[in-house]
Structure formats: structure tokens, C-alpha cells
Amino acid sequence: MKVQRVLSQATNEVTFELLDDAGQPIEIVSRFMRHLRARDYSPNTLSAYCFDLLHFMTFLRVQQLTYEQFTLAHSWTLLEYLLALLSRIQAQ
């Protein structure tokens, strides 16, 4: 998975997409990003949301879950995952 910056040629607006391993947009994320764009969120905010969703979707893959299966009980494990990720990033 990766985040891709997209520049609209028609409107010159910047947005972001979350792509799966095959390079295809993840539809649920794309719909959410369109919603944020419609509410006139800044490109920096769109980018931040997209990277947060990248981390969330990666967590789901590691845990072998779909987003529909994610429950409140999984949130503690998600927080531990994000803390470990932050520690690795800071160490670099």
C-alpha cells in the first residue's frame, strides 16, 4: 500500500489516494477522501488523513482483519501498533 498525491489538471487541486498493493485506489478510503475534499479540507489535512488511514489499513492487514471486523477491543492493539511504529520512525 502507498499514498499517492494527485493533482487535478482541470481544477489544479491537490488530493491524495490510498492505493492497494496492485496500485488500485481503496474504494472506502477514496469515498472518505472525496467527502473531505467536498468540505474544502486543506491538502495538508487530506495528506495527514490518508497517511493515518495507511497505518490503520496496514494494522488491519497485520492483524488479518477487515475494517468491518475492527471493534473497540482491537483499539488497544492498534494503539500499541502505532506506538511501536512511532518508535521505529523516531529511531531512524
CSV table of C-alpha atoms in Angstrom, one decimal:
chain,number,residue,atom,x,y,z
A,1,MET,CA,0.0,0.0,0.0
A,2,LYS,CA,1.0,3.6,-0.6
A,3,VAL,CA,-0.3,7.1,-0.5
A,4,GLN,CA,-0.3,8.9,-3.9
A,5,ARG,CA,-0.6,12.6,-4.4
A,6,VAL,CA,-3.0,13.5,-7.2
A,7,LEU,CA,-3.1,16.9,-9.0
A,8,SER,CA,-6.3,17.5,-10.9
A,9,GLN,CA,-5.4,19.0,-14.3
A,10,ALA,CA,-8.9,20.6,-14.6
A,11,THR,CA,-9.0,22.4,-11.2
A,12,ASN,CA,-5.4,22.4,-10.2
A,13,GLU,CA,-6.5,20.9,-6.8
A,14,VAL,CA,-4.2,18.6,-4.9
A,15,THR,CA,-5.7,15.5,-3.2
A,16,PHE,CA,-4.4,12.1,-2.1
A,17,GLU,CA,-5.4,8.5,-2.6
A,18,LEU,CA,-4.5,5.3,-0.8
A,19,LEU,CA,-3.5,2.6,-3.2
A,20,ASP,CA,-3.5,-1.1,-2.6
A,21,ASP,CA,-0.6,-3.4,-3.5
A,22,ALA,CA,-1.9,-3.7,-7.0
A,23,GLY,CA,-1.8,0.1,-7.4
A,24,GLN,CA,-5.6,0.5,-7.3
A,25,PRO,CA,-7.4,3.0,-5.1
A,26,ILE,CA,-9.0,1.6,-2.0
A,27,GLU,CA,-12.7,2.5,-2.6
A,28,ILE,CA,-13.8,3.1,1.0
A,29,VAL,CA,-10.8,5.4,1.6
A,30,SER,CA,-11.5,7.2,-1.8
A,31,ARG,CA,-15.1,7.9,-0.8
A,32,PHE,CA,-13.9,9.3,2.5
A,33,MET,CA,-11.3,11.5,0.8
A,34,ARG,CA,-13.9,12.8,-1.6
A,35,HIS,CA,-16.1,13.7,1.3
A,36,LEU,CA,-13.2,15.7,2.9
A,37,ARG,CA,-12.4,17.4,-0.4
A,38,ALA,CA,-16.1,18.4,-0.7
A,39,ARG,CA,-15.8,20.0,2.7
A,40,ASP,CA,-12.8,22.0,1.5
A,41,TYR,CA,-10.2,20.5,3.7
A,42,SER,CA,-6.6,21.6,3.0
A,43,PRO,CA,-4.2,19.5,1.1
A,44,ASN,CA,-2.1,19.1,4.3
A,45,THR,CA,-5.1,17.7,6.2
A,46,LEU,CA,-6.0,15.4,3.3
A,47,SER,CA,-2.4,14.1,3.3
A,48,ALA,CA,-2.5,13.5,7.1
A,49,TYR,CA,-5.8,11.6,6.9
A,50,CYS,CA,-4.5,9.5,4.1
A,51,PHE,CA,-1.3,8.5,5.9
A,52,ASP,CA,-3.3,7.8,9.1
A,53,LEU,CA,-5.5,5.5,7.0
A,54,LEU,CA,-2.4,3.9,5.5
A,55,HIS,CA,-1.3,3.0,9.0
A,56,PHE,CA,-4.7,1.8,10.0
A,57,MET,CA,-5.1,-0.4,6.9
A,58,THR,CA,-1.6,-1.8,7.4
A,59,PHE,CA,-2.5,-2.7,11.0
A,60,LEU,CA,-5.7,-4.4,9.8
A,61,ARG,CA,-3.6,-6.5,7.3
A,62,VAL,CA,-1.1,-7.5,10.1
A,63,GLN,CA,-4.0,-8.5,12.3
A,64,GLN,CA,-5.8,-10.2,9.4
A,65,LEU,CA,-8.9,-8.1,9.9
A,66,THR,CA,-11.2,-6.2,7.6
A,67,TYR,CA,-12.3,-2.8,8.7
A,68,GLU,CA,-15.8,-4.2,9.3
A,69,GLN,CA,-14.3,-6.7,11.8
A,70,PHE,CA,-12.5,-3.9,13.8
A,71,THR,CA,-14.0,-3.5,17.2
A,72,LEU,CA,-13.4,-1.4,20.3
A,73,ALA,CA,-11.4,-4.3,21.7
A,74,HIS,CA,-8.9,-4.0,18.8
A,75,SER,CA,-8.3,-0.3,19.6
A,76,TRP,CA,-5.8,-1.1,22.3
A,77,THR,CA,-3.8,-3.3,20.0
A,78,LEU,CA,-4.0,-0.6,17.4
A,79,LEU,CA,-2.6,2.0,19.8
A,80,GLU,CA,0.3,-0.4,20.7
A,81,TYR,CA,1.0,-0.9,17.0
A,82,LEU,CA,1.0,2.9,16.4
A,83,LEU,CA,3.3,3.5,19.4
A,84,ALA,CA,5.8,0.8,18.1
A,85,LEU,CA,5.6,2.4,14.6
A,86,LEU,CA,6.3,5.9,16.1
A,87,SER,CA,9.3,4.5,18.0
A,88,ARG,CA,10.7,3.0,14.8
A,89,ILE,CA,10.2,6.2,12.9
A,90,GLN,CA,11.9,8.3,15.6
A,91,ALA,CA,14.8,5.9,15.8
A,92,GLN,CA,15.5,6.4,12.1
